[in-house]
Short mmCIF file of C-alpha atoms in Angstrom, two decimals:
data_model
loop_
_atom_site.label_atom_id
_atom_site.label_comp_id
_atom_site.label_asym_id
_atom_site.label_seq_id
_atom_site.Cartn_x
_atom_site.Cartn_y
_atom_site.Cartn_z
CA MET A 1 7.68 0.33 -33.80
CA ALA A 2 9.02 -2.33 -31.43
CA THR A 3 6.69 -4.33 -29.23
CA GLY A 4 7.33 -6.62 -26.29
CA LYS A 5 8.45 -9.32 -28.74
CA PRO A 6 11.07 -8.87 -31.47
CA THR A 7 9.51 -7.67 -34.71
CA ARG A 8 10.07 -10.15 -37.53
CA THR A 9 10.13 -8.16 -40.78
CA SER A 10 10.39 -11.28 -42.96
CA PRO A 11 10.86 -15.04 -42.60
CA PRO A 12 14.40 -15.96 -41.50
CA PRO A 13 16.47 -16.09 -44.67
CA ASP A 14 18.91 -18.79 -45.64
CA HIS A 15 22.46 -17.94 -44.55
CA SER A 16 23.51 -17.91 -48.19
CA ASP A 17 21.53 -14.68 -48.50
CA GLY A 18 23.64 -12.99 -45.80
CA LEU A 19 23.63 -12.43 -42.05
CA GLN A 20 20.55 -12.17 -39.90
CA PHE A 21 20.70 -8.98 -37.81
CA ALA A 22 18.90 -7.84 -34.68
CA PHE A 23 18.56 -4.05 -34.54
CA TYR A 24 18.88 -2.24 -31.20
CA GLY A 25 18.07 1.40 -30.51
CA ARG A 26 17.31 3.62 -27.53
CA THR A 27 15.94 7.01 -26.60
CA SER A 28 16.30 8.63 -23.17
CA THR A 29 12.85 10.12 -22.68
CA THR A 30 9.41 9.85 -24.15
CA ARG A 31 8.30 13.25 -22.87
CA HIS A 32 10.89 15.39 -24.65
CA GLN A 33 11.78 13.12 -27.58
CA ASP A 34 9.66 11.69 -30.38
CA ARG A 35 10.06 7.94 -30.14
CA VAL A 36 8.90 7.32 -33.70
CA SER A 37 11.38 9.80 -35.19
CA SER A 38 14.25 8.65 -32.96
CA GLN A 39 13.65 5.01 -33.73
CA GLY A 40 13.23 5.85 -37.41
CA TRP A 41 16.58 7.56 -37.97
CA GLN A 42 18.47 4.98 -35.91
CA ARG A 43 16.85 2.20 -37.96
CA ASP A 44 17.76 4.01 -41.19
CA MET A 45 21.41 4.14 -40.09
CA ALA A 46 21.35 0.43 -39.30
CA ASN A 47 19.66 -0.46 -42.59
CA GLY A 48 22.29 1.43 -44.54
CA LEU A 49 25.07 -0.30 -42.64
CA VAL A 50 23.84 -3.87 -43.22
CA ALA A 51 22.80 -3.33 -46.86
CA GLY A 52 24.42 -6.00 -49.02
CA ASN A 53 25.49 -8.04 -45.97
CA GLY A 54 22.15 -9.44 -44.85
CA GLN A 55 18.93 -8.07 -43.39
CA ILE A 56 17.40 -7.05 -40.07
CA VAL A 57 14.95 -9.71 -38.91
CA ALA A 58 14.23 -8.47 -35.38
CA ALA A 59 14.07 -5.04 -33.74
CA TYR A 60 14.44 -4.04 -30.10
CA PHE A 61 14.01 -0.46 -28.89
CA ASP A 62 14.18 0.94 -25.35
CA ALA A 63 12.24 4.19 -24.87
CA GLY A 64 12.58 6.24 -21.68
CA THR A 65 15.76 4.46 -20.58
CA SER A 66 18.97 6.31 -19.67
CA ARG A 67 22.17 5.25 -21.40
CA ARG A 68 23.73 4.87 -17.97
CA VAL A 69 21.48 1.86 -17.31
CA PRO A 70 23.36 -1.40 -18.10
CA TRP A 71 22.06 -3.51 -20.97
CA THR A 72 21.01 -6.26 -18.59
CA GLN A 73 18.66 -3.79 -16.86
CA ARG A 74 17.13 -2.27 -19.99
CA PRO A 75 13.86 -4.09 -20.79
CA HIS A 76 14.35 -4.64 -24.53
CA ALA A 77 18.15 -4.92 -24.47
CA ALA A 78 17.87 -7.59 -21.77
CA ARG A 79 15.23 -9.41 -23.84
CA LEU A 80 17.50 -9.32 -26.88
CA MET A 81 20.39 -10.83 -24.91
CA ALA A 82 18.15 -13.47 -23.34
CA GLU A 83 16.66 -14.58 -26.64
CA ILE A 84 20.07 -14.83 -28.29
CA ALA A 85 21.42 -16.86 -25.36
CA GLU A 86 18.41 -19.19 -25.34
CA SER A 87 17.97 -19.66 -29.11
CA ASP A 88 19.78 -21.94 -31.53
CA LYS A 89 21.67 -19.00 -33.06
CA THR A 90 19.00 -17.53 -35.36
CA ILE A 91 20.69 -14.11 -34.92
CA ASP A 92 24.17 -13.68 -36.38
CA ALA A 93 24.84 -10.07 -35.40
CA ILE A 94 23.56 -7.09 -33.40
CA VAL A 95 23.52 -3.74 -35.19
CA VAL A 96 22.95 -0.35 -33.52
CA GLY A 97 22.15 2.96 -35.17
CA GLU A 98 24.62 5.08 -33.17
CA TYR A 99 27.25 4.28 -30.53
CA GLU A 100 26.15 6.98 -28.05
CA ARG A 101 22.53 5.83 -28.19
CA ALA A 102 23.58 2.35 -27.10
CA PHE A 103 26.64 2.69 -24.87
CA THR A 104 28.47 4.76 -22.31
CA GLY A 105 31.45 4.06 -20.08
CA SER A 106 32.51 0.41 -20.14
CA GLN A 107 29.19 -0.91 -21.48
CA PHE A 108 30.54 -1.58 -24.98
CA ALA A 109 33.47 -3.66 -23.72
CA THR A 110 31.06 -5.69 -21.55
CA LEU A 111 28.64 -6.37 -24.41
CA TYR A 112 31.44 -7.09 -26.89
CA ALA A 113 32.84 -9.79 -24.55
CA TRP A 114 29.34 -11.24 -24.21
CA CYS A 115 28.90 -11.31 -28.01
CA VAL A 116 32.22 -13.10 -28.43
CA ARG A 117 31.13 -15.79 -25.95
CA HIS A 118 27.89 -16.33 -27.86
CA GLY A 119 29.38 -16.18 -31.34
CA VAL A 120 27.50 -13.01 -32.33
CA GLN A 121 28.99 -10.07 -34.20
CA LEU A 122 28.48 -6.44 -33.11
CA TRP A 123 28.08 -3.89 -35.91
CA LEU A 124 28.46 -0.11 -35.54
CA PRO A 125 28.12 2.72 -38.10
CA GLU A 126 31.28 4.27 -36.65
CA THR A 127 33.35 1.24 -37.75
CA GLY A 128 31.47 0.70 -41.01
CA GLY A 129 30.73 -2.90 -40.09
CA PRO A 130 31.56 -5.48 -37.42
CA VAL A 131 33.79 -4.35 -34.56
CA ASP A 132 37.05 -6.27 -34.20
CA LEU A 133 38.95 -5.42 -31.04
CA GLY A 134 41.87 -7.41 -32.40
CA ASN A 135 42.27 -4.49 -34.81
CA ARG A 136 44.41 -1.68 -33.35
CA ASP A 137 42.41 1.04 -35.12
CA HIS A 138 39.13 -0.37 -33.82
CA ARG A 139 40.47 -0.45 -30.26
CA ALA A 140 41.56 3.17 -30.50
CA LEU A 141 38.22 4.22 -31.98
CA MET A 142 36.21 2.40 -29.30
CA SER A 143 38.30 4.02 -26.57
CA LEU A 144 37.69 7.46 -28.11
CA LEU A 145 33.94 6.85 -28.47
CA ALA A 146 33.67 5.66 -24.85
CA THR A 147 35.48 8.77 -23.62
CA GLN A 148 33.34 11.11 -25.73
CA SER A 149 30.11 9.41 -24.63
CA GLN A 150 31.02 9.63 -20.95
CA ARG A 151 32.09 13.25 -21.36
CA GLU A 152 28.77 14.11 -22.98
CA VAL A 153 26.89 12.45 -20.11
CA LEU A 154 28.84 14.49 -17.56
CA ARG A 155 28.46 17.74 -19.53
CA ALA A 156 24.72 17.24 -19.93
CA ARG A 157 24.37 16.43 -16.24
CA HIS A 158 26.35 19.52 -15.26
CA ARG A 159 24.25 21.77 -17.53
CA VAL A 160 20.96 20.38 -16.24
CA LEU A 161 21.95 20.61 -12.57
CA ALA A 162 23.34 24.13 -12.98
CA ALA A 163 20.11 25.24 -14.65
CA MET A 164 17.96 23.62 -11.95
CA HIS A 165 20.05 25.22 -9.19
CA ASN A 166 19.51 28.65 -10.76
CA GLN A 167 15.80 28.02 -11.30
CA ALA A 168 15.36 27.10 -7.64
CA THR A 169 17.50 29.85 -6.07
CA GLN A 170 16.80 32.80 -8.38
CA GLN A 171 13.38 31.99 -9.84
CA GLY A 172 11.85 29.97 -7.00
CA ARG A 173 10.67 27.39 -9.53
CA TYR A 174 8.96 24.19 -8.46
CA LEU A 175 11.10 21.47 -10.07
CA GLY A 176 8.94 18.41 -9.61
CA GLY A 177 8.53 15.63 -7.10
CA ARG A 178 5.81 15.02 -4.55
CA PRO A 179 4.49 18.17 -2.86
CA PRO A 180 5.32 18.19 0.86
CA TYR A 181 2.59 17.36 3.35
CA GLY A 182 0.48 20.48 3.85
CA TYR A 183 0.73 21.64 0.24
CA GLN A 184 -0.90 20.88 -3.09
CA LEU A 185 0.10 21.72 -6.66
CA VAL A 186 -1.68 24.49 -8.57
CA ASP A 187 -1.18 26.00 -12.00
CA ALA A 188 1.48 28.72 -12.21
CA GLY A 189 1.06 29.87 -15.80
CA PRO A 190 2.64 29.02 -19.16
CA HIS A 191 6.12 27.56 -19.38
CA PRO A 192 8.80 30.26 -19.85
CA ASN A 193 10.43 28.24 -22.65
CA SER A 194 8.53 29.20 -25.80
CA ALA A 195 8.85 25.74 -27.35
CA ASP A 196 7.56 24.06 -24.19
CA ALA A 197 4.74 26.61 -24.00
CA ARG A 198 3.69 25.83 -27.58
CA TRP A 199 3.47 22.16 -26.64
CA GLY A 200 1.09 23.10 -23.82
CA ARG A 201 3.46 22.61 -20.89
CA ARG A 202 2.76 24.81 -17.87
CA LEU A 203 4.50 25.60 -14.62
CA GLN A 204 3.25 24.50 -11.23
CA ARG A 205 3.70 25.91 -7.75
CA LEU A 206 2.86 24.94 -4.20
CA ALA A 207 -0.28 26.20 -2.45
CA PRO A 208 -1.57 25.35 1.05
CA ASP A 209 -3.80 22.28 1.22
CA SER A 210 -6.79 23.16 3.40
CA ARG A 211 -7.00 19.56 4.67
CA THR A 212 -3.42 19.12 5.86
CA ALA A 213 -1.83 22.59 6.24
CA PRO A 214 -3.39 23.17 9.70
CA HIS A 215 -1.75 19.98 10.98
CA VAL A 216 1.68 21.23 9.88
CA ALA A 217 1.16 24.50 11.74
CA TRP A 218 0.01 22.54 14.81
CA MET A 219 3.18 20.38 14.73
CA PHE A 220 5.41 23.44 14.77
CA ARG A 221 3.43 25.00 17.62
CA GLN A 222 3.79 21.82 19.64
CA ARG A 223 7.51 21.69 18.97
CA LEU A 224 8.01 25.31 19.97
CA ALA A 225 6.11 24.57 23.18
CA GLY A 226 8.79 22.00 24.04
CA HIS A 227 6.99 18.77 23.13
CA SER A 228 9.10 15.86 21.87
CA VAL A 229 8.86 14.53 18.34
CA ALA A 230 7.60 11.23 19.75
CA SER A 231 4.76 12.90 21.67
CA ILE A 232 3.73 14.91 18.57
CA ALA A 233 3.58 11.70 16.49
CA ARG A 234 1.65 9.90 19.24
CA HIS A 235 -0.94 12.69 19.54
CA LEU A 236 -1.43 12.75 15.76
CA ASN A 237 -2.09 9.01 15.81
CA GLU A 238 -4.45 9.30 18.77
CA ARG A 239 -6.42 12.05 17.02
CA GLY A 240 -6.67 9.95 13.85
CA ILE A 241 -4.93 12.53 11.64
CA PRO A 242 -4.05 10.93 8.25
CA CYS A 243 -0.29 10.61 7.76
CA PRO A 244 1.26 11.68 4.40
CA SER A 245 0.89 8.26 2.77
CA SER A 246 -2.78 8.12 3.77
CA ALA A 247 -3.57 11.74 2.91
CA ASP A 248 -2.09 11.46 -0.61
CA PRO A 249 -1.96 7.74 -1.56
CA GLU A 250 -1.66 8.41 -5.30
CA ARG A 251 1.75 10.06 -4.86
CA ASN A 252 2.87 7.67 -2.13
CA ARG A 253 2.19 4.27 -3.66
CA HIS A 254 5.61 3.06 -2.50
CA ARG A 255 4.62 3.64 1.13
CA THR A 256 2.27 1.40 3.06
CA ARG A 257 2.39 2.89 6.56
CA SER A 258 -0.93 4.12 7.91
CA ALA A 259 0.40 5.82 11.06
CA TRP A 260 2.68 8.68 11.99
CA THR A 261 6.29 7.82 12.93
CA LEU A 262 9.09 9.82 14.55
CA ARG A 263 10.88 10.11 11.21
CA THR A 264 7.80 11.44 9.40
CA VAL A 265 7.31 14.21 11.95
CA ALA A 266 11.04 14.97 12.13
CA VAL A 267 11.27 15.35 8.33
CA ILE A 268 8.35 17.80 8.32
CA LEU A 269 9.83 19.87 11.16
CA ALA A 270 13.17 20.08 9.27
CA ASN A 271 11.74 21.09 5.87
CA PRO A 272 12.39 24.79 5.08
CA ARG A 273 9.72 24.76 2.35
CA TYR A 274 7.15 25.54 5.02
CA THR A 275 8.67 29.04 5.31
CA GLY A 276 7.57 29.75 1.71
CA ARG A 277 11.02 29.32 0.18
CA GLN A 278 11.58 26.80 -2.57
CA THR A 279 14.21 24.11 -2.01
CA TRP A 280 16.03 21.67 -4.28
CA ASN A 281 18.77 19.08 -3.85
CA ARG A 282 18.53 18.95 -0.05
CA ARG A 283 20.13 15.48 -0.12
CA ALA A 284 23.20 16.74 -1.94
CA THR A 285 26.06 14.35 -2.65
CA GLY A 286 29.75 14.95 -2.07
CA THR A 287 30.47 15.64 -5.75
CA GLU A 288 31.64 18.98 -7.05
CA GLY A 289 29.51 21.52 -8.88
CA PRO A 290 25.77 22.24 -8.59
CA ALA A 291 25.01 18.65 -7.54
CA SER A 292 26.87 19.22 -4.27
CA THR A 293 25.04 22.41 -3.29
CA PRO A 294 21.57 22.38 -1.70
CA ALA A 295 19.47 25.19 -3.17
CA LEU A 296 17.17 27.56 -1.27
CA SER A 297 15.27 30.28 -3.09
CA ALA A 298 16.40 33.84 -2.38
CA LYS A 299 12.82 34.95 -1.74
CA ALA A 300 9.43 33.43 -1.02
CA ALA A 301 8.08 31.31 -3.88
CA HIS A 302 4.78 30.12 -2.36
CA PRO A 303 2.60 30.88 0.69
CA ALA A 304 4.31 30.08 3.99
CA LEU A 305 2.74 27.85 6.64
CA ILE A 306 5.09 29.13 9.38
CA THR A 307 7.40 32.10 9.80
CA GLU A 308 11.13 31.80 9.25
CA GLN A 309 11.70 32.81 12.89
CA ASP A 310 9.54 29.94 14.12
CA PHE A 311 11.27 27.49 11.77
CA VAL A 312 14.71 28.46 13.07
CA ALA A 313 13.48 28.27 16.66
CA ALA A 314 12.07 24.77 16.05
CA GLN A 315 15.47 23.58 14.83
CA GLN A 316 17.11 24.91 17.98
CA VAL A 317 14.62 23.05 20.15
CA ARG A 318 15.71 19.85 18.50
CA ALA A 319 19.43 20.62 18.80
CA ALA A 320 19.72 21.95 22.38
CA ARG A 321 19.16 19.68 25.38
CA PRO A 322 20.28 21.53 28.52
CA ALA A 323 19.96 19.91 31.93
CA GLY A 324 18.01 21.47 34.77
CA ASP A 325 21.08 23.43 35.92
CA GLY A 326 21.63 24.86 32.41
CA GLN A 327 24.57 22.61 31.54
CA THR A 328 24.62 20.68 28.27
CA ARG A 329 24.35 16.92 28.64
CA ARG A 330 27.27 15.01 27.14
CA PHE A 331 27.41 11.35 26.15
CA ALA A 332 30.99 10.27 25.45
CA LEU A 333 30.09 6.78 24.21
CA ALA A 334 27.24 7.83 21.91
CA GLY A 335 27.19 5.63 18.82
CA LEU A 336 29.75 3.18 20.25
CA ILE A 337 27.39 0.81 22.13
CA HIS A 338 25.35 -1.85 20.32
CA CYS A 339 22.65 -4.08 21.77
CA GLY A 340 23.56 -7.75 22.09
CA VAL A 341 19.88 -8.70 21.67
CA CYS A 342 18.77 -6.79 18.57
CA ASN A 343 22.09 -5.30 17.29
CA ARG A 344 20.72 -1.73 17.37
CA ARG A 345 22.80 1.18 18.61
CA LEU A 346 21.81 2.18 22.13
CA ASP A 347 20.10 5.55 22.59
CA SER A 348 21.71 8.20 24.80
CA HIS A 349 19.50 8.69 27.88
CA TRP A 350 19.98 11.01 30.89
CA ASN A 351 18.90 9.22 34.05
CA HIS A 352 19.29 10.23 37.73
CA GLY A 353 21.68 13.04 36.83
CA ARG A 354 24.13 10.89 34.88
CA PRO A 355 24.64 9.74 31.27
CA THR A 356 23.18 6.30 30.54
CA TYR A 357 22.33 4.35 27.41
CA ARG A 358 19.29 2.26 26.66
CA CYS A 359 17.82 0.02 23.98
CA ARG A 360 14.08 -0.48 23.66
CA HIS A 361 14.56 -2.91 20.76
CA GLY A 362 12.65 -0.86 18.20
CA HIS A 363 9.82 0.22 20.49
CA THR A 364 9.01 3.95 20.33
CA SER A 365 6.80 6.31 22.29
CA THR A 366 4.43 6.56 19.33
CA GLN A 367 3.42 2.91 19.78
CA ARG A 368 0.79 1.73 22.19
CA ALA A 369 1.87 0.11 25.44
CA GLY A 370 1.41 -3.58 26.05
CA GLN A 371 3.04 -4.92 22.89
CA PRO A 372 5.37 -7.88 23.63
CA ARG A 373 9.07 -7.03 23.44
CA PRO A 374 12.35 -7.85 25.24
CA LYS A 375 13.12 -6.03 28.46
CA THR A 376 14.62 -2.57 27.96
CA LEU A 377 18.41 -2.61 28.33
CA TYR A 378 19.96 0.13 30.52
CA ILE A 379 23.73 0.80 30.75
CA ARG A 380 25.38 3.38 33.06
CA GLU A 381 28.24 5.20 31.35
CA ASP A 382 30.41 5.59 34.45
CA ARG A 383 30.37 1.88 35.37
CA LEU A 384 30.99 0.78 31.79
CA VAL A 385 33.83 3.28 31.37
CA ASP A 386 35.53 2.03 34.55
CA GLU A 387 35.50 -1.56 33.30
CA ILE A 388 36.64 -0.68 29.79
CA HIS A 389 39.29 1.62 31.23
CA VAL A 390 40.87 -1.34 33.00
CA ARG A 391 40.52 -3.65 29.98
CA LEU A 392 42.16 -1.20 27.56
CA GLY A 393 44.76 0.06 30.01
CA VAL A 394 43.97 3.70 29.20
CA GLN A 395 46.25 6.09 31.15
CA ASP A 396 44.67 8.62 33.52
CA GLY A 397 45.75 12.18 33.96
CA ASP A 398 46.05 12.81 37.73
CA GLY A 399 44.07 9.78 38.92
CA HIS A 400 41.79 11.76 41.26
CA ALA A 401 38.14 10.70 41.38
CA THR A 402 36.65 14.09 40.58
CA LEU A 403 33.76 14.88 38.23
CA GLU A 404 36.16 16.46 35.76
CA SER A 405 38.50 13.47 35.75
CA ALA A 406 35.52 11.10 35.30
CA ARG A 407 34.44 13.07 32.25
CA THR A 408 38.01 13.09 30.97
CA ARG A 409 38.23 9.35 31.54
CA SER A 410 35.06 8.79 29.49
CA ASN A 411 36.44 10.90 26.67
CA ARG A 412 39.77 9.02 26.74
CA VAL A 413 37.99 5.66 26.55
CA ALA A 414 35.81 6.86 23.67
CA THR A 415 38.87 8.19 21.82
CA ALA A 416 40.71 4.91 22.35
CA LEU A 417 37.78 2.87 21.03
CA ARG A 418 37.37 5.00 17.93
CA GLY A 419 41.11 4.99 17.31
CA SER A 420 41.28 1.19 17.51
CA GLY A 421 38.19 0.68 15.34
CA GLN A 422 36.20 -1.05 18.09
CA PHE A 423 32.69 -0.79 19.51
CA ILE A 424 30.92 -2.21 22.56
CA VAL A 425 28.27 -4.93 22.50
CA CYS A 426 26.16 -5.02 25.68
CA GLY A 427 23.63 -7.53 26.92
CA SER A 428 22.11 -8.72 30.17
CA ALA A 429 25.12 -11.03 30.73
CA GLY A 430 27.80 -8.36 30.28
CA TRP A 431 29.71 -6.62 27.52
CA ARG A 432 32.41 -7.33 24.92
CA LEU A 433 34.45 -5.42 22.37
CA GLU A 434 34.17 -6.08 18.65
CA GLU A 435 36.03 -4.78 15.62
CA ILE A 436 34.21 -2.46 13.22
CA ASP A 437 33.72 -4.27 9.89
CA SER A 438 35.35 -2.02 7.27
CA SER A 439 34.64 -4.30 4.31
#
């Protein structure tokens, strides 16, 4: 079994006795694969390959590392490369037990080029010896192996994601990860896979945590009563309620915050798990297949902390912001104005019956007053639009100074800015236009 240092099986032989090989192997997981067996059969393949040509004098084996991880980021593969690069060429060749255990995509071509630069051969069972990309047959074989390896990665990923999507939507299964604030994990019985069950693996499910579940219910009640996310976070901090990273530090070691923030509260208020339905893949990517589809269980999978009606209503409170006369407030330049002091985007802010924009330079309502910070920047949309309108030479419709034409003018300026790839930088001394960096 490999250790942190290469395992020397015998003193380095004289080169007249053959080549000195470094063996490399890998297994994806330690939970579902036997490292000893996996390393054993890969080593047997390598031993058979080098027999009569030299002997293996060092062994490197990465356990629990995906094949998609580059060699330079695999602990033992990186150590192998570093020791070859730093030594006085005590290793003549690298031998692997199977191509797909060592490479995927363009990894082989990258390592082969590295080996050529360092004068080291690369041996594979599939070629029956050292790889020579000057050989047409070897080039064709390597291309085929790379394609097959990548295809197997994609097929395995598709199968796993499809199974997890079904388990979440149809079975309501808990598929791992940290339990959301307000819940804890409890035993849910034996694993439905008989082999997993024989190994002692069991299912888990979410159950209300008596310490934190009441705070989740309180947050939703506050939101439904019309309170802002900032005021909810501030009241939690004032009452000394432990935030998620403080309430469950063992599962939140990567977080160091000890106070509630707007984002923490907003994430809780937007999590449908509190309705009792299981979720998976909420941060879906734009790829096709199961990976692109967020999953929500068809029925309740664990006790709910709020009703589905209240959850839906809470989302609407966040989305709708009508003015006192019932009209929806519109901000034409939202996202187009940056602060010249701190480079943040300005927040949309309704002030004295008109759209304005402000930057508090990172200060939020959850923080205590009195902390030193630059003066808040306020920008009126109508004045800024008039000035930009002249600068850009945007054409008006009828030219009359009515409320409708002012709104139309704002929309025209915003459309012109987005079309030209520009945004506005504002400061106390004025404003300027800058190009959006597309690099």
